[in-house]
Short mmCIF file of C-alpha atoms in Angstrom, two decimals:
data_model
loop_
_atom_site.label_atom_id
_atom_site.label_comp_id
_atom_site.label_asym_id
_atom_site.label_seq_id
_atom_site.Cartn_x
_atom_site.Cartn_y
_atom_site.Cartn_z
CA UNK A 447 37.47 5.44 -7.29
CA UNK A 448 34.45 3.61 -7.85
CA UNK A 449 32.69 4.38 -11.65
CA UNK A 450 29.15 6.17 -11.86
CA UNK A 451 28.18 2.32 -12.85
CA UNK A 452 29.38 0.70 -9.92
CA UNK A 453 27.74 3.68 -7.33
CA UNK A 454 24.46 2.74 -8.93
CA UNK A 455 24.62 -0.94 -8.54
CA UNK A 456 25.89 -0.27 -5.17
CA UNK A 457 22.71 1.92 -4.13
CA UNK A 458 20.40 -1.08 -6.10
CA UNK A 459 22.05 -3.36 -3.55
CA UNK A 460 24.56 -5.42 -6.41
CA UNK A 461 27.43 -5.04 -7.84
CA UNK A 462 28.57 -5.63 -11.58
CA UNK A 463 31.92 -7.05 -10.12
CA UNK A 464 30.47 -9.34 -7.82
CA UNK A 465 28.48 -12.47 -9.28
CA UNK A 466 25.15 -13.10 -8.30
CA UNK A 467 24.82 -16.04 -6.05
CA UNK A 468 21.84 -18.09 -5.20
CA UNK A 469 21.06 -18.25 -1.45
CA UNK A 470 19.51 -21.90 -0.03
CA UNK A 471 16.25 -20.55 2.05
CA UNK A 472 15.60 -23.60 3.07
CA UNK A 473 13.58 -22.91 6.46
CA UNK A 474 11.38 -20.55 4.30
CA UNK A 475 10.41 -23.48 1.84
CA UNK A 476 9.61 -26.23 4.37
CA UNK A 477 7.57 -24.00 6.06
CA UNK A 478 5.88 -22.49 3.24
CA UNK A 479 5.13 -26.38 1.65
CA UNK A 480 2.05 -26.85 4.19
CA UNK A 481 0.36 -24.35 2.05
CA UNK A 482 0.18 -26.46 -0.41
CA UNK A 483 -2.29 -28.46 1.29
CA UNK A 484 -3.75 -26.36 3.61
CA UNK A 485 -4.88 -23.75 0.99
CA UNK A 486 -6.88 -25.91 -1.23
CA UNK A 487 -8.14 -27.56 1.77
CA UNK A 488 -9.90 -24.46 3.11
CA UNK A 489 -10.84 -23.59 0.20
CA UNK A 490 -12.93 -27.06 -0.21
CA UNK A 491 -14.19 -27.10 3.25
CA UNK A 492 -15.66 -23.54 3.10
CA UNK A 493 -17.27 -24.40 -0.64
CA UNK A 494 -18.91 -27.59 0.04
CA UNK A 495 -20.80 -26.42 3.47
CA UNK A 496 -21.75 -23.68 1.71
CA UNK A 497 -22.70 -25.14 -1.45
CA UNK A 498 -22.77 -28.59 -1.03
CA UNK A 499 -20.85 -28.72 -4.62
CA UNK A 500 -17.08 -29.40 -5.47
CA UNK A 501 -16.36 -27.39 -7.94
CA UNK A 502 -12.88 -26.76 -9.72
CA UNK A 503 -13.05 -23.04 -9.14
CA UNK A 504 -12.03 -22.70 -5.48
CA UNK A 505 -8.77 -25.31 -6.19
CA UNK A 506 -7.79 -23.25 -9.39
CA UNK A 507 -8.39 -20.28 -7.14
CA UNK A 508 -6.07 -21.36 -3.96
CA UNK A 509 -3.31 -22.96 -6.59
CA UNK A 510 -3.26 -19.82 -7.91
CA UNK A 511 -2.43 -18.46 -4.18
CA UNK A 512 0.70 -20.78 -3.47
CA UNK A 513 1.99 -20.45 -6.88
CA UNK A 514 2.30 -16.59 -5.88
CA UNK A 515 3.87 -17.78 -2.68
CA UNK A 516 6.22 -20.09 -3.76
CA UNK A 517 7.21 -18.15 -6.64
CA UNK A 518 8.54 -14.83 -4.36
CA UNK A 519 9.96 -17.28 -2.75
CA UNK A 520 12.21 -18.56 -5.56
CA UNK A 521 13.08 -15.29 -6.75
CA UNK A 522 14.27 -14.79 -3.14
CA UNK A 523 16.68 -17.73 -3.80
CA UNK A 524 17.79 -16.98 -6.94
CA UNK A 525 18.17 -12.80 -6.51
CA UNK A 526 20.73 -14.01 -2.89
CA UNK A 527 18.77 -12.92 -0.88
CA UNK A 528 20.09 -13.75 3.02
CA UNK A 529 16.94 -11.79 4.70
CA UNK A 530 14.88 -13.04 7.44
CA UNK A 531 13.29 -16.20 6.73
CA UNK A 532 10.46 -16.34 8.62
CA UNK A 533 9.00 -13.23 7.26
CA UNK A 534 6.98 -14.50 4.34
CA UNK A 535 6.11 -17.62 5.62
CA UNK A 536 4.07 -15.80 8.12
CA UNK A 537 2.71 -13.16 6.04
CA UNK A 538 1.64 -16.16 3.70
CA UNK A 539 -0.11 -18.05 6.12
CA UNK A 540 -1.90 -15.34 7.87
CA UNK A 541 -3.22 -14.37 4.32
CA UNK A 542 -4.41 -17.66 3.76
CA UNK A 543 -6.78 -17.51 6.59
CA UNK A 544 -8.29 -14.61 5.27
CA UNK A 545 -8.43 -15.39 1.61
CA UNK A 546 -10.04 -18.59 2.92
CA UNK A 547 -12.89 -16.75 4.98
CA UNK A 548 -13.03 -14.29 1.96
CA UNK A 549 -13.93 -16.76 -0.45
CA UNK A 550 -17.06 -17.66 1.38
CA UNK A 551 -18.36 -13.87 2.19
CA UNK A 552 -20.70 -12.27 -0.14
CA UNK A 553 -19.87 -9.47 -1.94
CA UNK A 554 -16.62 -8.58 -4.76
CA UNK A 555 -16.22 -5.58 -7.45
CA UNK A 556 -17.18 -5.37 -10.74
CA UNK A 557 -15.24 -5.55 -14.11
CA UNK A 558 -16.04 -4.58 -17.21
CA UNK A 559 -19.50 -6.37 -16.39
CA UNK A 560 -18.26 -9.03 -14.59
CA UNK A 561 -18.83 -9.74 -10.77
CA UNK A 562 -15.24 -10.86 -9.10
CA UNK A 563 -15.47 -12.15 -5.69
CA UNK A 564 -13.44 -11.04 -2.82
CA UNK A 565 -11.81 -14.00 -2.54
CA UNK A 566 -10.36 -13.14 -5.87
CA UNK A 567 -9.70 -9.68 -5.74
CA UNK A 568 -7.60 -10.00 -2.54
CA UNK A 569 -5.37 -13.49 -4.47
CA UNK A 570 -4.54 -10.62 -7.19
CA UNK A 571 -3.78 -7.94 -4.69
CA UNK A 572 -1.55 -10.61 -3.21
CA UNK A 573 0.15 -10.87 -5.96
CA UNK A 574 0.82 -7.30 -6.73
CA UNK A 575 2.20 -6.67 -3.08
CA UNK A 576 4.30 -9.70 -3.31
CA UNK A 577 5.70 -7.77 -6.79
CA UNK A 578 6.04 -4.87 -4.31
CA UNK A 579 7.70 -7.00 -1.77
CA UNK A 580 10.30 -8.21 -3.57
CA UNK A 581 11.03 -5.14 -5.49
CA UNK A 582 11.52 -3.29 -2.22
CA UNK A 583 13.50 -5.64 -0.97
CA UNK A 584 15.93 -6.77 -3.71
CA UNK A 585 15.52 -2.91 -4.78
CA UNK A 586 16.59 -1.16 -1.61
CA UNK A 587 19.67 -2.81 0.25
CA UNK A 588 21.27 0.29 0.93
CA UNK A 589 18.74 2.92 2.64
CA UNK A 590 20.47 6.20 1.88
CA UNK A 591 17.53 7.28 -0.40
CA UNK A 592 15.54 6.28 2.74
CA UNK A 593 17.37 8.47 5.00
CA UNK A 594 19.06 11.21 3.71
CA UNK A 595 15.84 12.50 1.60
CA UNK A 596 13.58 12.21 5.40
CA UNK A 597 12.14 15.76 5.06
CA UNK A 598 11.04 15.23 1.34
CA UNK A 599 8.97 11.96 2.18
CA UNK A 600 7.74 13.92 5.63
CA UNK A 601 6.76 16.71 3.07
CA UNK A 602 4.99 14.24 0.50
CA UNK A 603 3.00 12.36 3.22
CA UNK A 604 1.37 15.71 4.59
CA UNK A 605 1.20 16.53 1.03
CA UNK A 606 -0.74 13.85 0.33
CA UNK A 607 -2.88 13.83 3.65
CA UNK A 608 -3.66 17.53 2.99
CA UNK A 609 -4.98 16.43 -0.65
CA UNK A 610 -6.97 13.81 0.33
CA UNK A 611 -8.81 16.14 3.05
CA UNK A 612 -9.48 18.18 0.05
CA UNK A 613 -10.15 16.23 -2.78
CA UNK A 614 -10.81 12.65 -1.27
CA UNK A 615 -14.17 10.63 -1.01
CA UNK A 616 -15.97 10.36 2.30
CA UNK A 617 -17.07 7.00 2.90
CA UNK A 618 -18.75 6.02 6.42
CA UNK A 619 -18.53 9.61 7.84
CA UNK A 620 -14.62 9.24 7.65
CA UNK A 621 -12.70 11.37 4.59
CA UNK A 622 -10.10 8.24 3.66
CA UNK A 623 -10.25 7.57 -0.26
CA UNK A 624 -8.94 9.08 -3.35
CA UNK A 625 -10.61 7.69 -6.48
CA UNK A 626 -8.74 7.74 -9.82
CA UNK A 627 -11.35 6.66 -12.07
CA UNK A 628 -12.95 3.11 -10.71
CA UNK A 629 -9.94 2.38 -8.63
CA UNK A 630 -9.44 3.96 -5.29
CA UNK A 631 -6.87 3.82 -2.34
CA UNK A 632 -6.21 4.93 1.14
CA UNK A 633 -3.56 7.14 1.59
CA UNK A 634 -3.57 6.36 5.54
CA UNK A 635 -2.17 3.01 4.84
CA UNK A 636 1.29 4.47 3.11
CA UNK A 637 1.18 7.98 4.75
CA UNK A 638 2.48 5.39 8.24
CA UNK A 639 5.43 4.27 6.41
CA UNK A 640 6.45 8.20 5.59
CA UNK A 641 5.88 8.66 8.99
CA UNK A 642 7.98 5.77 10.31
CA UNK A 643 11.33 6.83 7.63
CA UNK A 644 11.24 10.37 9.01
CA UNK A 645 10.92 9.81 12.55
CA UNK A 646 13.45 7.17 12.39
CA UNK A 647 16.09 9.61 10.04
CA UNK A 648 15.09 12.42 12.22
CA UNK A 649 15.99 10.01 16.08
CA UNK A 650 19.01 8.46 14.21
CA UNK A 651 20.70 12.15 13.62
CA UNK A 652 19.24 13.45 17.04
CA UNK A 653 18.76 11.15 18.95
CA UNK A 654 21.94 11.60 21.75
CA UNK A 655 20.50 15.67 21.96
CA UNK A 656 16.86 13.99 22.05
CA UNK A 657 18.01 11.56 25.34
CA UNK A 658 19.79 14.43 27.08
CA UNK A 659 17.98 17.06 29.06
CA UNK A 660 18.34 20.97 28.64
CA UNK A 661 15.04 21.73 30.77
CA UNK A 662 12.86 20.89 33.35
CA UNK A 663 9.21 21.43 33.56
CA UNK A 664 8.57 20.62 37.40
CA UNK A 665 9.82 16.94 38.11
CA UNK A 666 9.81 16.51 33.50
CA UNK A 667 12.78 16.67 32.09
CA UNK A 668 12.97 17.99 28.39
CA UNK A 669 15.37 18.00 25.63
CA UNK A 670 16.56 21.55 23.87
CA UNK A 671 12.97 22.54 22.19
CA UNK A 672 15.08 23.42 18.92
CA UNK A 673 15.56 19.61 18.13
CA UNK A 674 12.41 18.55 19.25
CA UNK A 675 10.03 20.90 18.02
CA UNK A 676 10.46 19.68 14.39
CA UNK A 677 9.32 16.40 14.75
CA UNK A 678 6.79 17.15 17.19
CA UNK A 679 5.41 20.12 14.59
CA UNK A 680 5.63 17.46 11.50
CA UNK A 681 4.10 14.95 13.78
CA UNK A 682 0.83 16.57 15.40
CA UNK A 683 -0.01 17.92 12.07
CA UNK A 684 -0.36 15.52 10.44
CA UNK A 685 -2.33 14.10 13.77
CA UNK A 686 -4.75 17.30 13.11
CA UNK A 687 -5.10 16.39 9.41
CA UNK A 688 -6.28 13.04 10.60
CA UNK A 689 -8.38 14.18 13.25
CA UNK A 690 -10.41 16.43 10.90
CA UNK A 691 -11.13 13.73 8.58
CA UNK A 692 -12.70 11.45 11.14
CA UNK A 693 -9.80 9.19 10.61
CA UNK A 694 -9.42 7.79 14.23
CA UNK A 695 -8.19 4.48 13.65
CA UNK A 696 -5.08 6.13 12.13
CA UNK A 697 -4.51 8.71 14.41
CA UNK A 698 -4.61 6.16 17.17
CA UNK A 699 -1.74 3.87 15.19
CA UNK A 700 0.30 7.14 14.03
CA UNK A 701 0.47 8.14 17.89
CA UNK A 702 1.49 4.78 18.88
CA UNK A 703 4.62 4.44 16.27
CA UNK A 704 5.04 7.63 17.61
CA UNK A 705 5.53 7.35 20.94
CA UNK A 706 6.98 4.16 20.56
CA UNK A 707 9.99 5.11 18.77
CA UNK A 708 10.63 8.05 20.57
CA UNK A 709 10.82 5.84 24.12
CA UNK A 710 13.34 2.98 21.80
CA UNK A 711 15.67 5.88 20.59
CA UNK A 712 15.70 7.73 24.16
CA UNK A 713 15.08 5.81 26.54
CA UNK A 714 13.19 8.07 28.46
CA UNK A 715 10.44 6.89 30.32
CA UNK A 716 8.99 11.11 30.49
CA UNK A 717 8.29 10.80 27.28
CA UNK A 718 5.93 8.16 27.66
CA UNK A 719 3.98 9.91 30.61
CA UNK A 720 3.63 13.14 28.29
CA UNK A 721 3.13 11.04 25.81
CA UNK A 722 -0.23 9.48 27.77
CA UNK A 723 -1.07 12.89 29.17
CA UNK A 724 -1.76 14.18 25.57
CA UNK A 725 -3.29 11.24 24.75
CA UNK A 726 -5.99 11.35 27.64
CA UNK A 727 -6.23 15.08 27.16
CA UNK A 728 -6.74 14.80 23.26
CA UNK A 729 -9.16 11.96 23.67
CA UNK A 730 -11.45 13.81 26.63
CA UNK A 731 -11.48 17.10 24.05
CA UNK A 732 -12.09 15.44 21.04
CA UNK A 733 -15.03 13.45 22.90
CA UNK A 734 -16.48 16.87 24.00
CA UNK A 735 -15.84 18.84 20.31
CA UNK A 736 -16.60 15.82 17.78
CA UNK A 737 -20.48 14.40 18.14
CA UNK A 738 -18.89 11.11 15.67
CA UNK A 739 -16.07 10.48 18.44
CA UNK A 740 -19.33 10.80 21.11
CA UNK A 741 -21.35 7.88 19.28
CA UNK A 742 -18.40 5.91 18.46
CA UNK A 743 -17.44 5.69 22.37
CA UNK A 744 -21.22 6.11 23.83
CA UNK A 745 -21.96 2.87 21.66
CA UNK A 746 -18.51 1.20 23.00
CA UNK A 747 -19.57 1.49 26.14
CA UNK A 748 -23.27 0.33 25.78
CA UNK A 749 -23.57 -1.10 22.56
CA UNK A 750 -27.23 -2.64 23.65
CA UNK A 751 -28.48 0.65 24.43
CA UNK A 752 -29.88 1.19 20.46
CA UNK A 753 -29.21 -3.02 19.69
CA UNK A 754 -31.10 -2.52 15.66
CA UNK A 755 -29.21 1.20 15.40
CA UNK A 756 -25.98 2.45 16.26
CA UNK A 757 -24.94 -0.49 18.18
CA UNK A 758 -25.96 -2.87 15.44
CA UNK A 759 -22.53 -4.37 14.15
CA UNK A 760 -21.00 -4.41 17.52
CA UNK A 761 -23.78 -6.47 18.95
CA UNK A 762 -24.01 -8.99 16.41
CA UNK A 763 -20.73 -9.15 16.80
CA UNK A 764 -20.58 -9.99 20.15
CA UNK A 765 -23.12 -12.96 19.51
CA UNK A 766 -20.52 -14.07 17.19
CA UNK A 767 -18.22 -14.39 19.58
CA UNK A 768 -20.54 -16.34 21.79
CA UNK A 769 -21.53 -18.67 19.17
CA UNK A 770 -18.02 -19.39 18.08
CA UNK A 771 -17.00 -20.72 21.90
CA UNK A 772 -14.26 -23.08 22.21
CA UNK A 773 -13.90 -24.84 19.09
CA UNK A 774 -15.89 -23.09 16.48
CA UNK A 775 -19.13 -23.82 14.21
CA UNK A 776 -16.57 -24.77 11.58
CA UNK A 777 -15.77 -23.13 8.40
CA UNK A 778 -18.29 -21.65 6.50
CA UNK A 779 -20.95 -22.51 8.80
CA UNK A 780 -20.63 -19.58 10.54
CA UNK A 781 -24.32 -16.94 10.92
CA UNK A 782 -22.39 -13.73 10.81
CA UNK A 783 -22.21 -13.22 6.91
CA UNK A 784 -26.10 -13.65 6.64
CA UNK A 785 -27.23 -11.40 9.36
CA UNK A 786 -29.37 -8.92 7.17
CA UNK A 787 -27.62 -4.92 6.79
CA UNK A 788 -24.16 -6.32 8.93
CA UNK A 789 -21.28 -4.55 6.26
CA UNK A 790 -17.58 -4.24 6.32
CA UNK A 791 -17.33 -7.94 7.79
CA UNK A 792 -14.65 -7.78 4.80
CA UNK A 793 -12.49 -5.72 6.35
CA UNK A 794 -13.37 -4.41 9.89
CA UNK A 795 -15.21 -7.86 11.30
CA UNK A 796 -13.01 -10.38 9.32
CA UNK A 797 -11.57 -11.39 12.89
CA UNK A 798 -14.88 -11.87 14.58
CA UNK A 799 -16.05 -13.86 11.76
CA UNK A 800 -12.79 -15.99 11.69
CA UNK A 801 -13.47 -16.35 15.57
CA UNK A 802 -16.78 -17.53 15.01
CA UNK A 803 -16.18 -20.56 12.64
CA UNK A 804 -12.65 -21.25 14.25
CA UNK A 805 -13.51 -20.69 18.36
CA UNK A 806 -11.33 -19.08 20.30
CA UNK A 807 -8.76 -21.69 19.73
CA UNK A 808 -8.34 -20.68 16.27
CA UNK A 809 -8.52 -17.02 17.02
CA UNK A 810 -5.72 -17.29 19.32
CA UNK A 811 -3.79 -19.44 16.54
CA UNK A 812 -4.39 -16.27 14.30
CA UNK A 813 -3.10 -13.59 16.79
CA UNK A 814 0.03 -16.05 17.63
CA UNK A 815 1.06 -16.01 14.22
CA UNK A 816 0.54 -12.47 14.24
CA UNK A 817 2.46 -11.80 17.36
CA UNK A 818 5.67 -14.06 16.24
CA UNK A 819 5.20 -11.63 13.12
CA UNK A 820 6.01 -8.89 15.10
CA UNK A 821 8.58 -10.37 17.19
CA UNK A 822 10.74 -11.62 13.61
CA UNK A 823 10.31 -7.93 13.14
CA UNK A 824 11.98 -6.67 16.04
CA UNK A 825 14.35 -9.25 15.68
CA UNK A 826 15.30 -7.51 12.53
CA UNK A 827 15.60 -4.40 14.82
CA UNK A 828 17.75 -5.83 17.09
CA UNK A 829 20.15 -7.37 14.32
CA UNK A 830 20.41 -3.78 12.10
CA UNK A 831 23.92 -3.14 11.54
CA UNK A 832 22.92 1.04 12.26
CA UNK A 833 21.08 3.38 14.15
CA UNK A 834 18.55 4.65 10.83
CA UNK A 835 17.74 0.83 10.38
CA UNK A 836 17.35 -0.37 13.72
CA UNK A 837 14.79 2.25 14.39
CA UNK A 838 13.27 1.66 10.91
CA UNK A 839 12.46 -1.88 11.88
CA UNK A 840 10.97 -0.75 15.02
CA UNK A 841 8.45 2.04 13.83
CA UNK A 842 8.13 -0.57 10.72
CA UNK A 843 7.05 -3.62 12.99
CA UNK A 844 4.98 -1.39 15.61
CA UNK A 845 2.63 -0.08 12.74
CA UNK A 846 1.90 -3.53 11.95
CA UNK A 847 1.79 -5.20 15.36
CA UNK A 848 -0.48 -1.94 17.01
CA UNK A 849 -2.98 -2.38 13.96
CA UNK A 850 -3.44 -5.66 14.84
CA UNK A 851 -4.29 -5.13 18.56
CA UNK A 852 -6.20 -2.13 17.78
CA UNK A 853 -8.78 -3.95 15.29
CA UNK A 854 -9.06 -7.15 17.40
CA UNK A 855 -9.61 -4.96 20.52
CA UNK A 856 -12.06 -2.96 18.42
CA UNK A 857 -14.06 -6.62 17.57
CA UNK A 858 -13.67 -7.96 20.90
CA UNK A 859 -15.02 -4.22 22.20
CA UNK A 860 -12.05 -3.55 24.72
CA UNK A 861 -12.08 -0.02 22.74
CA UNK A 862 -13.94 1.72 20.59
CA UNK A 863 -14.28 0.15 16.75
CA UNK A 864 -11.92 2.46 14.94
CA UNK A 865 -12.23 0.71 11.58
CA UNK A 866 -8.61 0.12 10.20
CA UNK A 867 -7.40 -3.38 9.14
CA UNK A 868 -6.10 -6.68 10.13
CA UNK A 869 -2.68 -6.71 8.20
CA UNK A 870 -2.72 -9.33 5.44
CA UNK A 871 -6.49 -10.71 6.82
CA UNK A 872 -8.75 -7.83 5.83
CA UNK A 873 -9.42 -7.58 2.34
CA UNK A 874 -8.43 -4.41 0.62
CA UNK A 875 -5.83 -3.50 -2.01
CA UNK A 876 -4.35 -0.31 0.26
CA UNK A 877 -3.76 -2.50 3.01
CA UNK A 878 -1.91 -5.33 1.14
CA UNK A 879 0.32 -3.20 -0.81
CA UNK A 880 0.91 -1.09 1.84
CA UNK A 881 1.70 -4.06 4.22
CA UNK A 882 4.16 -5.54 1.88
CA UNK A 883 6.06 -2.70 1.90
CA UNK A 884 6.59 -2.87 5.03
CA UNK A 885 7.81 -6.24 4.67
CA UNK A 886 10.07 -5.33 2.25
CA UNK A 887 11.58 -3.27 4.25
CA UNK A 888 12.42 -5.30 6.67
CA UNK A 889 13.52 -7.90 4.43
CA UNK A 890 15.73 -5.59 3.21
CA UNK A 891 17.72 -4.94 6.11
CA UNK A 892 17.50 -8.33 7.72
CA UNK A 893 19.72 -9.01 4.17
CA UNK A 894 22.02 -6.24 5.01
CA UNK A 895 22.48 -7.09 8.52
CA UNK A 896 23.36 -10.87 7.43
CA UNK A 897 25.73 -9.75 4.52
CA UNK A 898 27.48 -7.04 6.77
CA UNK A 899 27.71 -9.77 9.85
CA UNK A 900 28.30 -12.59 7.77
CA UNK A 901 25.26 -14.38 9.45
CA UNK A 902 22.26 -16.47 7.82
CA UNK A 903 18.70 -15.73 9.41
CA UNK A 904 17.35 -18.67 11.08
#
């Protein structure tokens, strides 16, 4: 029988009887080496055509950057860690690009008098998600906390959703913030990852009842309502809560991971249909009912019709795009970031701006990096060892991978702007923390599947 010591090692993912080893992640460090180059280089290039000045600040600034890097990296090797290797690499180098364009856009917060620039703000959020990262993932290699407890973190998230319609700040006609003192956060950005551990507990204990059918609704089948009203009363409330505080960015991804899940545990393509039914339905009534979802799709679909009003940022946007072409004006030559009363190119235009001074060559170099994220993440999926973490990885990988297409269809106006983030790109502390969670996660079981297979990640 194993002593109260030992279960509580085993749940932290070690075991006082078994010696740490160190774990050789040796495609992680070649790839993360560039970096060290690459970085500083950026950060020179965007500095001098800016300024015309070398200064020390911007090297100090992007050391700082791959020092953060490379150190998560070594406590990766020296904690055993056999997870997938690819993971931070990526997340690294996508968050370069960003912390790059950052460091060239006007703007930052204040402290205690003091005027820190974005560019610096987001290297020190980096570093607190990478804290987050690794604590996650050296933290949590067994996931029964995770599953077993799926009501209570269903519970918190609408909890916390339900306190943030109440109590939270409204900010651009959408209720998203709760301030604690100076410093503020979106509970969106973690409420998704609730979301993903219950549906995935909740599919992993149902799931055979969920893929079998009981009913039929004309040529639908159904599953017995008693297993699938739970989820479905969990899920559309906290839809509601989202819908009422103008949130539609995140209702959009929530329904996605969704629907998503449910078709990867099931199999069932009716689910999907309904699935698109409700969404078309939902989006016609909330068009008719809410005069902010009217503007936000009346200037979608003819941005030029009020070009100095409503329309403004999505215009100017669009000559961005134009002026970028092939190639690019280069970095930090780009016009976007002085076009007088154009906000949030921080965070909801940091891809159009990218696009701009890289072309659509490096635009498309962005979203591959991005999209081999996503597939290293359902890679992960597909090499769980169980149900619970197979489906984890999924929901996990989905939220990331459907923000990204949602905000880059938003800039590129093949749907409305919604106004969530570019994982890792747009600055913001809620969406770095909360996005290294997620790779946590998923570095997490990636080290579980390996240990349990006896197989090292490529």
């Amino acid at each position: 029988m194993a002593t109260r010591s030992q279960s509580a090692g085993s749940a932290c993912g070690w075991s006082a009887s078994r010696p740490m080893r160190l774990a050789w992640r040796g495609t992680e460090l070649w790839l993360l080496l560039p970096l060290l180059l690459l970085v500083p280089l950026g950060f020179v290039i965007t500095h001098v055509a800016e300024s015309q000045v070398l200064e020390p600040g911007p090297l100090g600034l992007a050391t700082a950057y791959v020092a953060l890097v490379l150190a998560a990296h070594l406590v990766l090797v020296l904690s055993g860690h056999r997870g997938d290797q690819l993971l931070l690499p990526l997340v690294a180098t996508i968050g370069a690009i960003g912390i790059v364009m950052l460091n060239r856009l006007p703007g930052g917060t204040s402290l205690l008098g003091l005027n820190i620039g974005l560019a610096v703000t987001q290297v020190a959020w980096f570093g607190i998600g990478l804290i987050a990262m690794l604590a996650v993932a050296i933290g949590f290699r067994d996931d029964g906390l995770l599953r077993h407890y799926k009501y209570t973190w269903a519970a918190g998230g609408v909890a916390l959703l339900v306190f943030t319609i109440l109590f939270g700040t409204e900010i651009n006609g959408a209720r998203l913030w709760i301030y604690i003192g100076p410093i503020g956060f979106q509970p969106g950005e973690f409420i998704k990852i609730v979301l993903v551990i219950f549906i995935a507990g909740y599919l992993a204990e149902n799931r055979a009842l969920l893929a079998g059918a009981s009913y039929r609704i004309g040529p639908i089948s159904v599953p017995p309502l008693p297993y699938l009203l739970p989820m479905l009363a969990i899920f559309f409330g906290v839809m509601l809560v989202v819908a009422v505080s103008n949130d539609l960015g995140t209702a959009l991804l929530f329904f996605g991971i969704f629907l998503t899940m449910l078709f990867v545990a099931t199999g069932r393509r009716s689910y999907v249909l309904i699935g698109l039914l409700l969404f078309v339905t939902g989006s016609y009534v909330a068009y008719r009912l809410f005069a902010h979802v009217r503007l936000r799709v009346d200037v979608w679909l003819d941005p030029f019709a009020d070009p100095s009003g409503a329309g403004y940022q999505i215009v100017h946007a669009l000559y961005a795009f134009g002026r970028g072409g092939l190639f690019g004006d280069g970095l930090g030559r780009g016009l976007l970031p002085t076009v007088p009363g154009f906000f949030a190119i921080q965070t909801d235009f940091i891809f159009t701006a990218i696009a701009e001074e890289l072309g659509l060559v490096g635009a498309f170099a962005l979203l591959a990096f991005a999209v081999f994220l996503v597939f290293r993440g359902l890679r992960v999926a597909v090499l769980a060892r169980d149900e619970f973490s197979s489906l984890l990885a999924v929901g996990l990988t989905t939220s990331i991978g459907l923000q990204t297409l949602i905000i880059v269809a938003g800039n590129a106006k093949l749907i409305p702007l919604t106004g969530i983030t570019f994982p890792f790109l747009s600055y913001g502390g809620s969406s770095i923390l909360a996005s290294f969670l997620i790779i946590g996660l998923l570095l997490s079981i990636s080290h579980r599947a390996a240990a349990e297979g006896d197989q090292v990640p490529r």
